[in-house]
mmCIF file of C-alpha atoms in Angstrom:
data_model
loop_
_atom_site.group_PDB
_atom_site.id
_atom_site.type_symbol
_atom_site.label_atom_id
_atom_site.label_comp_id
_atom_site.label_asym_id
_atom_site.label_seq_id
_atom_site.Cartn_x
_atom_site.Cartn_y
_atom_site.Cartn_z
ATOM 1 C CA UNK A 1 -14.408 0.318 -20.999
ATOM 2 C CA UNK A 2 -17.989 -0.557 -20.041
ATOM 3 C CA UNK A 3 -18.551 -3.162 -17.354
ATOM 4 C CA UNK A 4 -22.081 -4.508 -17.237
ATOM 5 C CA UNK A 5 -23.809 -6.914 -14.885
ATOM 6 C CA UNK A 6 -27.276 -8.361 -14.525
ATOM 7 C CA UNK A 7 -28.966 -9.178 -11.241
ATOM 8 C CA UNK A 8 -29.817 -12.868 -11.349
ATOM 9 C CA UNK A 9 -32.081 -14.577 -8.835
ATOM 10 C CA UNK A 10 -30.510 -17.640 -7.212
ATOM 11 C CA UNK A 11 -33.551 -19.131 -5.619
ATOM 12 C CA UNK A 12 -34.626 -19.264 -1.999
ATOM 13 C CA UNK A 13 -32.763 -19.774 1.242
ATOM 14 C CA UNK A 14 -34.181 -21.380 4.350
ATOM 15 C CA UNK A 15 -35.058 -17.871 5.529
ATOM 16 C CA UNK A 16 -37.375 -17.523 2.490
ATOM 17 C CA UNK A 17 -35.462 -14.485 1.268
ATOM 18 C CA UNK A 18 -34.676 -14.266 -2.408
ATOM 19 C CA UNK A 19 -30.940 -14.382 -3.180
ATOM 20 C CA UNK A 20 -29.375 -12.578 -6.088
ATOM 21 C CA UNK A 21 -25.916 -11.873 -7.420
ATOM 22 C CA UNK A 22 -24.228 -9.726 -10.027
ATOM 23 C CA UNK A 23 -23.273 -11.648 -13.156
ATOM 24 C CA UNK A 24 -21.004 -9.988 -15.667
ATOM 25 C CA UNK A 25 -22.354 -9.870 -19.233
ATOM 26 C CA UNK A 26 -21.572 -8.172 -22.534
ATOM 27 C CA UNK A 27 -22.885 -4.599 -22.938
ATOM 28 C CA UNK A 28 -25.199 -5.687 -25.788
ATOM 29 C CA UNK A 29 -26.740 -8.424 -23.672
ATOM 30 C CA UNK A 30 -27.137 -6.060 -20.751
ATOM 31 C CA UNK A 31 -28.862 -3.457 -22.895
ATOM 32 C CA UNK A 32 -31.404 -6.005 -24.157
ATOM 33 C CA UNK A 33 -31.833 -7.862 -20.874
ATOM 34 C CA UNK A 34 -35.173 -8.049 -19.110
ATOM 35 C CA UNK A 35 -33.344 -8.492 -15.803
ATOM 36 C CA UNK A 36 -32.132 -5.523 -13.730
ATOM 37 C CA UNK A 37 -28.821 -4.141 -14.974
ATOM 38 C CA UNK A 38 -25.869 -2.631 -13.112
ATOM 39 C CA UNK A 39 -23.116 -0.973 -15.154
ATOM 40 C CA UNK A 40 -20.030 1.206 -14.824
ATOM 41 C CA UNK A 41 -19.604 3.487 -17.854
ATOM 42 C CA UNK A 42 -17.655 6.545 -18.819
ATOM 43 C CA UNK A 43 -19.379 9.687 -20.069
ATOM 44 C CA UNK A 44 -19.273 8.760 -23.758
ATOM 45 C CA UNK A 45 -20.638 5.277 -23.118
ATOM 46 C CA UNK A 46 -23.484 6.696 -21.054
ATOM 47 C CA UNK A 47 -24.355 9.087 -23.874
ATOM 48 C CA UNK A 48 -24.620 6.068 -26.177
ATOM 49 C CA UNK A 49 -27.375 4.483 -24.099
ATOM 50 C CA UNK A 50 -29.984 6.706 -25.716
ATOM 51 C CA UNK A 51 -32.169 7.314 -22.663
ATOM 52 C CA UNK A 52 -35.503 8.838 -23.476
ATOM 53 C CA UNK A 53 -35.202 11.807 -21.127
ATOM 54 C CA UNK A 54 -32.464 14.200 -22.372
ATOM 55 C CA UNK A 55 -32.339 15.779 -18.920
ATOM 56 C CA UNK A 56 -30.754 12.579 -17.613
ATOM 57 C CA UNK A 57 -27.760 13.031 -19.924
ATOM 58 C CA UNK A 58 -27.417 16.687 -19.046
ATOM 59 C CA UNK A 59 -27.719 16.077 -15.290
ATOM 60 C CA UNK A 60 -25.236 13.192 -15.292
ATOM 61 C CA UNK A 61 -22.737 15.210 -17.337
ATOM 62 C CA UNK A 62 -22.838 18.031 -14.803
ATOM 63 C CA UNK A 63 -22.849 15.804 -11.738
ATOM 64 C CA UNK A 64 -20.015 13.555 -12.924
ATOM 65 C CA UNK A 65 -17.577 16.457 -12.484
ATOM 66 C CA UNK A 66 -19.244 17.993 -9.436
ATOM 67 C CA UNK A 67 -17.018 18.096 -6.352
ATOM 68 C CA UNK A 68 -19.897 17.378 -4.001
ATOM 69 C CA UNK A 69 -22.148 14.529 -2.923
ATOM 70 C CA UNK A 70 -25.580 15.386 -4.249
ATOM 71 C CA UNK A 71 -28.818 13.806 -5.488
ATOM 72 C CA UNK A 72 -31.654 14.925 -7.771
ATOM 73 C CA UNK A 73 -35.068 13.257 -7.803
ATOM 74 C CA UNK A 74 -37.021 13.017 -11.074
ATOM 75 C CA UNK A 75 -40.409 11.357 -11.641
ATOM 76 C CA UNK A 76 -38.982 8.229 -13.316
ATOM 77 C CA UNK A 77 -35.379 8.127 -12.140
ATOM 78 C CA UNK A 78 -32.769 9.434 -9.699
ATOM 79 C CA UNK A 79 -29.374 10.939 -10.489
ATOM 80 C CA UNK A 80 -26.646 11.768 -8.029
ATOM 81 C CA UNK A 81 -22.950 12.449 -7.623
ATOM 82 C CA UNK A 82 -20.291 11.455 -5.130
ATOM 83 C CA UNK A 83 -16.993 13.142 -4.278
ATOM 84 C CA UNK A 84 -15.009 10.629 -2.219
ATOM 85 C CA UNK A 85 -11.947 12.069 -0.427
ATOM 86 C CA UNK A 86 -8.688 10.150 -0.628
ATOM 87 C CA UNK A 87 -7.733 8.197 2.485
ATOM 88 C CA UNK A 88 -4.055 7.943 1.549
ATOM 89 C CA UNK A 89 -3.148 11.329 0.055
ATOM 90 C CA UNK A 90 -4.300 14.331 2.076
ATOM 91 C CA UNK A 91 -3.717 16.799 -0.757
ATOM 92 C CA UNK A 92 -5.241 14.705 -3.563
ATOM 93 C CA UNK A 93 -8.446 15.761 -5.241
ATOM 94 C CA UNK A 94 -11.533 13.670 -4.362
ATOM 95 C CA UNK A 95 -12.640 10.842 -6.645
ATOM 96 C CA UNK A 96 -15.653 12.027 -8.626
ATOM 97 C CA UNK A 97 -18.382 9.907 -10.198
ATOM 98 C CA UNK A 98 -22.137 9.977 -10.700
ATOM 99 C CA UNK A 99 -24.965 7.450 -10.772
ATOM 100 C CA UNK A 100 -28.275 6.960 -12.533
ATOM 101 C CA UNK A 101 -31.026 4.840 -10.949
ATOM 102 C CA UNK A 102 -34.414 3.767 -12.222
ATOM 103 C CA UNK A 103 -36.560 0.675 -11.661
ATOM 104 C CA UNK A 104 -34.563 -1.358 -14.195
ATOM 105 C CA UNK A 105 -30.962 -0.166 -14.097
ATOM 106 C CA UNK A 106 -28.243 1.309 -11.930
ATOM 107 C CA UNK A 107 -25.475 3.032 -13.890
ATOM 108 C CA UNK A 108 -22.314 4.581 -12.489
ATOM 109 C CA UNK A 109 -20.669 7.208 -14.686
ATOM 110 C CA UNK A 110 -17.017 7.297 -13.743
ATOM 111 C CA UNK A 111 -13.957 8.426 -15.679
ATOM 112 C CA UNK A 112 -11.715 6.822 -13.044
ATOM 113 C CA UNK A 113 -11.711 3.540 -11.128
ATOM 114 C CA UNK A 114 -13.452 4.355 -7.867
ATOM 115 C CA UNK A 115 -16.927 3.080 -8.774
ATOM 116 C CA UNK A 116 -15.390 0.019 -10.435
ATOM 117 C CA UNK A 117 -13.341 -0.851 -7.338
ATOM 118 C CA UNK A 118 -16.258 -0.456 -4.934
ATOM 119 C CA UNK A 119 -18.570 -2.488 -7.164
ATOM 120 C CA UNK A 120 -15.908 -5.182 -7.376
ATOM 121 C CA UNK A 121 -15.903 -5.411 -3.586
ATOM 122 C CA UNK A 122 -19.699 -5.690 -3.659
ATOM 123 C CA UNK A 123 -19.371 -8.588 -6.097
ATOM 124 C CA UNK A 124 -16.721 -10.230 -3.925
ATOM 125 C CA UNK A 125 -19.101 -10.150 -0.976
ATOM 126 C CA UNK A 126 -21.286 -12.595 -2.933
ATOM 127 C CA UNK A 127 -25.040 -12.608 -3.043
ATOM 128 C CA UNK A 128 -27.425 -9.718 -2.507
ATOM 129 C CA UNK A 129 -30.610 -10.044 -0.512
ATOM 130 C CA UNK A 130 -32.745 -8.236 -3.113
ATOM 131 C CA UNK A 131 -32.803 -8.314 -6.919
ATOM 132 C CA UNK A 132 -33.331 -4.592 -7.404
ATOM 133 C CA UNK A 133 -31.012 -1.823 -8.613
ATOM 134 C CA UNK A 134 -31.988 0.266 -5.558
ATOM 135 C CA UNK A 135 -30.803 -2.465 -3.205
ATOM 136 C CA UNK A 136 -27.545 -2.743 -5.151
ATOM 137 C CA UNK A 137 -27.052 1.020 -4.695
ATOM 138 C CA UNK A 138 -27.656 0.599 -0.958
ATOM 139 C CA UNK A 139 -25.023 -2.159 -0.743
ATOM 140 C CA UNK A 140 -22.667 0.021 -2.829
ATOM 141 C CA UNK A 141 -23.052 2.919 -0.370
ATOM 142 C CA UNK A 142 -22.628 0.561 2.568
ATOM 143 C CA UNK A 143 -19.403 -0.839 1.116
ATOM 144 C CA UNK A 144 -18.214 2.702 0.427
ATOM 145 C CA UNK A 145 -18.539 3.568 4.134
ATOM 146 C CA UNK A 146 -18.058 0.237 5.893
ATOM 147 C CA UNK A 147 -14.336 0.630 6.645
ATOM 148 C CA UNK A 148 -14.440 4.338 7.428
ATOM 149 C CA UNK A 149 -14.899 3.893 11.182
ATOM 150 C CA UNK A 150 -11.621 1.965 11.271
ATOM 151 C CA UNK A 151 -10.022 4.613 9.051
ATOM 152 C CA UNK A 152 -11.090 7.397 11.418
ATOM 153 C CA UNK A 153 -9.800 5.317 14.333
ATOM 154 C CA UNK A 154 -6.378 5.067 12.674
ATOM 155 C CA UNK A 155 -6.584 8.776 11.930
ATOM 156 C CA UNK A 156 -7.151 9.495 15.629
ATOM 157 C CA UNK A 157 -4.239 7.210 16.591
ATOM 158 C CA UNK A 158 -1.920 9.250 14.371
ATOM 159 C CA UNK A 159 -3.086 12.448 16.042
ATOM 160 C CA UNK A 160 -2.525 10.919 19.483
ATOM 161 C CA UNK A 161 1.026 10.029 18.409
ATOM 162 C CA UNK A 162 1.547 13.661 17.418
ATOM 163 C CA UNK A 163 0.247 14.773 20.808
ATOM 164 C CA UNK A 164 2.607 12.388 22.631
ATOM 165 C CA UNK A 165 5.547 13.733 20.652
ATOM 166 C CA UNK A 166 4.618 17.292 21.579
ATOM 167 C CA UNK A 167 4.170 16.370 25.240
ATOM 168 C CA UNK A 168 7.543 14.652 25.330
ATOM 169 C CA UNK A 169 6.216 11.105 25.924
ATOM 170 C CA UNK A 170 7.005 9.869 22.437
ATOM 171 C CA UNK A 171 9.733 10.312 19.813
ATOM 172 C CA UNK A 172 11.411 13.703 20.124
ATOM 173 C CA UNK A 173 11.236 14.614 16.436
ATOM 174 C CA UNK A 174 9.814 18.066 15.762
ATOM 175 C CA UNK A 175 6.165 18.320 14.753
ATOM 176 C CA UNK A 176 5.675 20.726 11.875
ATOM 177 C CA UNK A 177 2.603 22.930 11.676
ATOM 178 C CA UNK A 178 1.746 21.709 8.181
ATOM 179 C CA UNK A 179 1.270 18.162 9.541
ATOM 180 C CA UNK A 180 -1.306 19.320 12.078
ATOM 181 C CA UNK A 181 -3.006 21.570 9.527
ATOM 182 C CA UNK A 182 -3.218 18.680 7.044
ATOM 183 C CA UNK A 183 -5.033 16.615 9.686
ATOM 184 C CA UNK A 184 -7.408 19.500 10.268
ATOM 185 C CA UNK A 185 -8.142 19.908 6.557
ATOM 186 C CA UNK A 186 -8.644 16.176 6.121
ATOM 187 C CA UNK A 187 -11.057 15.906 9.053
ATOM 188 C CA UNK A 188 -13.014 18.877 7.684
ATOM 189 C CA UNK A 189 -13.110 17.333 4.205
ATOM 190 C CA UNK A 190 -14.387 13.987 5.471
ATOM 191 C CA UNK A 191 -16.861 15.703 7.772
ATOM 192 C CA UNK A 192 -18.445 17.535 4.841
ATOM 193 C CA UNK A 193 -18.450 14.331 2.767
ATOM 194 C CA UNK A 194 -20.246 12.352 5.491
ATOM 195 C CA UNK A 195 -22.785 15.119 6.080
ATOM 196 C CA UNK A 196 -23.573 15.234 2.372
ATOM 197 C CA UNK A 197 -23.790 11.441 2.262
ATOM 198 C CA UNK A 198 -26.239 11.444 5.183
ATOM 199 C CA UNK A 199 -28.365 14.055 3.428
ATOM 200 C CA UNK A 200 -28.355 12.017 0.196
ATOM 201 C CA UNK A 201 -29.296 8.816 2.009
ATOM 202 C CA UNK A 202 -32.126 10.628 3.785
ATOM 203 C CA UNK A 203 -33.517 11.894 0.478
ATOM 204 C CA UNK A 204 -33.262 8.437 -1.075
ATOM 205 C CA UNK A 205 -34.950 6.917 1.966
ATOM 206 C CA UNK A 206 -37.896 9.293 1.599
ATOM 207 C CA UNK A 207 -38.524 7.760 -1.859
ATOM 208 C CA UNK A 208 -40.313 10.851 -3.081
ATOM 209 C CA UNK A 209 -40.962 9.467 -6.587
ATOM 210 C CA UNK A 210 -41.914 6.003 -5.258
ATOM 211 C CA UNK A 211 -39.245 4.376 -7.375
ATOM 212 C CA UNK A 212 -38.280 1.777 -4.756
ATOM 213 C CA UNK A 213 -39.982 -0.776 -2.622
ATOM 214 C CA UNK A 214 -40.551 0.054 1.020
ATOM 215 C CA UNK A 215 -37.782 -2.363 1.996
ATOM 216 C CA UNK A 216 -35.244 -0.751 -0.336
ATOM 217 C CA UNK A 217 -36.189 2.760 0.774
ATOM 218 C CA UNK A 218 -35.924 1.805 4.446
ATOM 219 C CA UNK A 219 -32.438 0.374 3.854
ATOM 220 C CA UNK A 220 -31.096 3.857 3.091
ATOM 221 C CA UNK A 221 -32.031 4.878 6.636
ATOM 222 C CA UNK A 222 -29.144 2.683 7.794
ATOM 223 C CA UNK A 223 -26.789 4.547 5.446
ATOM 224 C CA UNK A 224 -28.030 7.862 6.835
ATOM 225 C CA UNK A 225 -27.427 6.718 10.416
ATOM 226 C CA UNK A 226 -23.940 5.410 9.580
ATOM 227 C CA UNK A 227 -22.999 8.606 7.740
ATOM 228 C CA UNK A 228 -24.268 10.680 10.682
ATOM 229 C CA UNK A 229 -22.047 8.719 13.087
ATOM 230 C CA UNK A 230 -19.079 9.180 10.781
ATOM 231 C CA UNK A 231 -19.794 12.912 10.490
ATOM 232 C CA UNK A 232 -19.912 13.207 14.286
ATOM 233 C CA UNK A 233 -16.609 11.333 14.591
ATOM 234 C CA UNK A 234 -15.041 13.602 11.963
ATOM 235 C CA UNK A 235 -16.248 16.644 13.872
ATOM 236 C CA UNK A 236 -14.580 15.270 17.014
ATOM 237 C CA UNK A 237 -11.327 14.774 15.112
ATOM 238 C CA UNK A 238 -11.540 18.317 13.795
ATOM 239 C CA UNK A 239 -11.820 19.634 17.364
ATOM 240 C CA UNK A 240 -8.906 17.397 18.347
ATOM 241 C CA UNK A 241 -6.772 18.846 15.561
ATOM 242 C CA UNK A 242 -7.589 22.355 16.765
ATOM 243 C CA UNK A 243 -6.476 21.376 20.268
ATOM 244 C CA UNK A 244 -3.233 20.018 18.843
ATOM 245 C CA UNK A 245 -2.686 23.300 17.019
ATOM 246 C CA UNK A 246 -3.299 25.260 20.230
ATOM 247 C CA UNK A 247 -0.933 22.942 22.111
ATOM 248 C CA UNK A 248 1.759 23.491 19.516
ATOM 249 C CA UNK A 249 1.304 27.269 19.708
ATOM 250 C CA UNK A 250 1.538 27.091 23.496
ATOM 251 C CA UNK A 251 4.793 25.154 23.266
ATOM 252 C CA UNK A 252 6.186 27.666 20.779
ATOM 253 C CA UNK A 253 5.297 30.494 23.171
ATOM 254 C CA UNK A 254 6.942 28.643 26.051
ATOM 255 C CA UNK A 255 10.134 28.173 24.041
ATOM 256 C CA UNK A 256 10.171 31.841 23.124
ATOM 257 C CA UNK A 257 9.633 32.802 26.768
ATOM 258 C CA UNK A 258 12.481 30.488 27.795
ATOM 259 C CA UNK A 259 14.822 32.093 25.279
ATOM 260 C CA UNK A 260 13.842 35.582 26.411
ATOM 261 C CA UNK A 261 14.405 34.518 30.030
ATOM 262 C CA UNK A 262 17.951 33.386 29.220
ATOM 263 C CA UNK A 263 18.666 36.658 27.451
ATOM 264 C CA UNK A 264 17.318 38.578 30.454
ATOM 265 C CA UNK A 265 19.472 36.600 32.909
ATOM 266 C CA UNK A 266 22.594 37.205 30.821
ATOM 267 C CA UNK A 267 21.805 40.915 30.670
ATOM 268 C CA UNK A 268 21.336 41.102 34.457
ATOM 269 C CA UNK A 269 24.566 39.183 35.126
ATOM 270 C CA UNK A 270 26.552 41.653 33.059
ATOM 271 C CA UNK A 271 24.808 44.695 34.521
ATOM 272 C CA UNK A 272 27.361 45.202 37.416
ATOM 273 C CA UNK A 273 30.303 44.989 35.018
ATOM 274 C CA UNK A 274 28.565 47.383 32.655
ATOM 275 C CA UNK A 275 27.982 49.826 35.491
ATOM 276 C CA UNK A 276 31.610 49.686 36.678
ATOM 277 C CA UNK A 277 33.103 50.057 33.223
ATOM 278 C CA UNK A 278 30.695 52.866 32.436
ATOM 279 C CA UNK A 279 31.437 54.686 35.667
ATOM 280 C CA UNK A 280 35.212 54.462 35.676
ATOM 281 C CA UNK A 281 35.535 54.652 31.937
ATOM 282 C CA UNK A 282 34.571 58.317 31.929
ATOM 283 C CA UNK A 283 37.429 60.705 31.143
ATOM 284 C CA UNK A 284 37.273 62.549 34.493
ATOM 285 C CA UNK A 285 40.048 63.176 37.061
ATOM 286 C CA UNK A 286 37.800 63.855 40.087
ATOM 287 C CA UNK A 287 36.215 60.399 40.484
ATOM 288 C CA UNK A 288 36.784 58.971 44.017
ATOM 289 C CA UNK A 289 39.195 56.052 44.285
ATOM 290 C CA UNK A 290 41.196 56.725 41.169
ATOM 291 C CA UNK A 291 44.326 57.257 43.201
ATOM 292 C CA UNK A 292 43.781 54.114 45.342
ATOM 293 C CA UNK A 293 46.289 51.406 44.240
ATOM 294 C CA UNK A 294 44.046 48.406 45.031
ATOM 295 C CA UNK A 295 40.907 49.880 43.438
ATOM 296 C CA UNK A 296 41.034 47.442 40.514
ATOM 297 C CA UNK A 297 41.027 44.477 42.915
ATOM 298 C CA UNK A 298 38.027 45.904 44.765
ATOM 299 C CA UNK A 299 36.159 46.415 41.515
ATOM 300 C CA UNK A 300 36.860 42.893 40.281
ATOM 301 C CA UNK A 301 35.905 41.401 43.644
ATOM 302 C CA UNK A 302 32.710 43.434 43.863
ATOM 303 C CA UNK A 303 31.706 42.438 40.330
ATOM 304 C CA UNK A 304 32.351 38.774 41.057
ATOM 305 C CA UNK A 305 30.413 39.012 44.307
ATOM 306 C CA UNK A 306 27.401 40.611 42.600
ATOM 307 C CA UNK A 307 27.509 38.021 39.824
ATOM 308 C CA UNK A 308 27.697 35.186 42.352
ATOM 309 C CA UNK A 309 24.768 36.557 44.355
ATOM 310 C CA UNK A 310 22.682 36.949 41.219
ATOM 311 C CA UNK A 311 23.494 33.390 40.101
ATOM 312 C CA UNK A 312 22.503 32.068 43.523
ATOM 313 C CA UNK A 313 19.265 34.012 43.386
ATOM 314 C CA UNK A 314 18.416 32.671 39.913
ATOM 315 C CA UNK A 315 19.161 29.108 41.009
ATOM 316 C CA UNK A 316 16.989 29.584 44.079
ATOM 317 C CA UNK A 317 14.145 30.757 41.815
ATOM 318 C CA UNK A 318 14.845 27.765 39.523
ATOM 319 C CA UNK A 319 15.337 30.056 36.570
ATOM 320 C CA UNK A 320 18.579 28.278 35.725
#
C-alpha cells in the first residue's frame, strides 16, 4: 500500500537554516501537492503515477528487480536501484528496491519493506535540514549505512571468537568449514555492496544533469566517503576470513600428521615382534637355536628390550 509524505518547512532555527520534516498525507493529496513529495510505492502503484517519460517506468521496472546497486542519470530525473544484503541471514537474498528522483519528488519502488523501514527511521530522526527530495535521499542513504560500522565490528568480533576457538583459547567446540566460508561470502557480498554504493554516491555528487543544489550534491560526497570506508573494512574482513580458512587447514594437516605419527610409532614398536615371528615361523629345520630349550625366553626378552628402548627413544624425542 502506498505511503506518501510531503516535505513541510517548519520555519527557521537560530542557525538560520530552514527546518523541514516528512508529514504523511493521502496519495491523492500528495499527487496534487505543490510541496516536494516522498513516497514508497510498489510497481503497480508507480505505474499509476502517469509520468510523462515512459523510459522512467521501463527503467524502474528493470532496476526494481536488479541485484545490484546502480544509478542512471537522465536530463530531468535520476533512477537507481539498491540491493541491500541481509545482516542477520547469511544465505538470504538481498533486499531489492529502486528509486526515482526529480526536483519535485522522491519515490521508492519496493515490493518488500526495506525502503519503508529505512524511511520510517528517517522520520523518527525528526526534522531535515533541507526541504528537497535530493536531501531526503541523502539522509535515506546515510541512515542505510549509519549502523554498518558497528555491524562490521560485531562481524569481526565473531571471527575473532572463531580464531580463539581454533587456537585453543576459547570454547573447544569444533569449527566447521561452512561457518568460515559463510563469513567469507558475507564479507565479499558487503564489500561489493559498499563499492557499488560509493560509486552511486559519487555519480550523484557529480550532479551531471544539475538536478540538485550545490549543497545537496556535496552531501553525497559524505556518503561516498562513508561507503569507501565500509568497503575497505569489508575487504579487511575478507582477508581475515581467508586467514582463518588457512589456519583451519593448517590445524587439519597437523591433526593428520599426528595421526600418521601414531600409526608409524605403533608400526615400529611391533617391528621386532614381526621380525621374530617371521624368522622363526618359517617351516625350516636348519635354523640356529631351534634345539635350544630357553630360546623362547630369549626371544621374548629381546622383543621386550627392543620395545622398551624404542619407547624410551620416542619419549626422549617427545613423540609420545
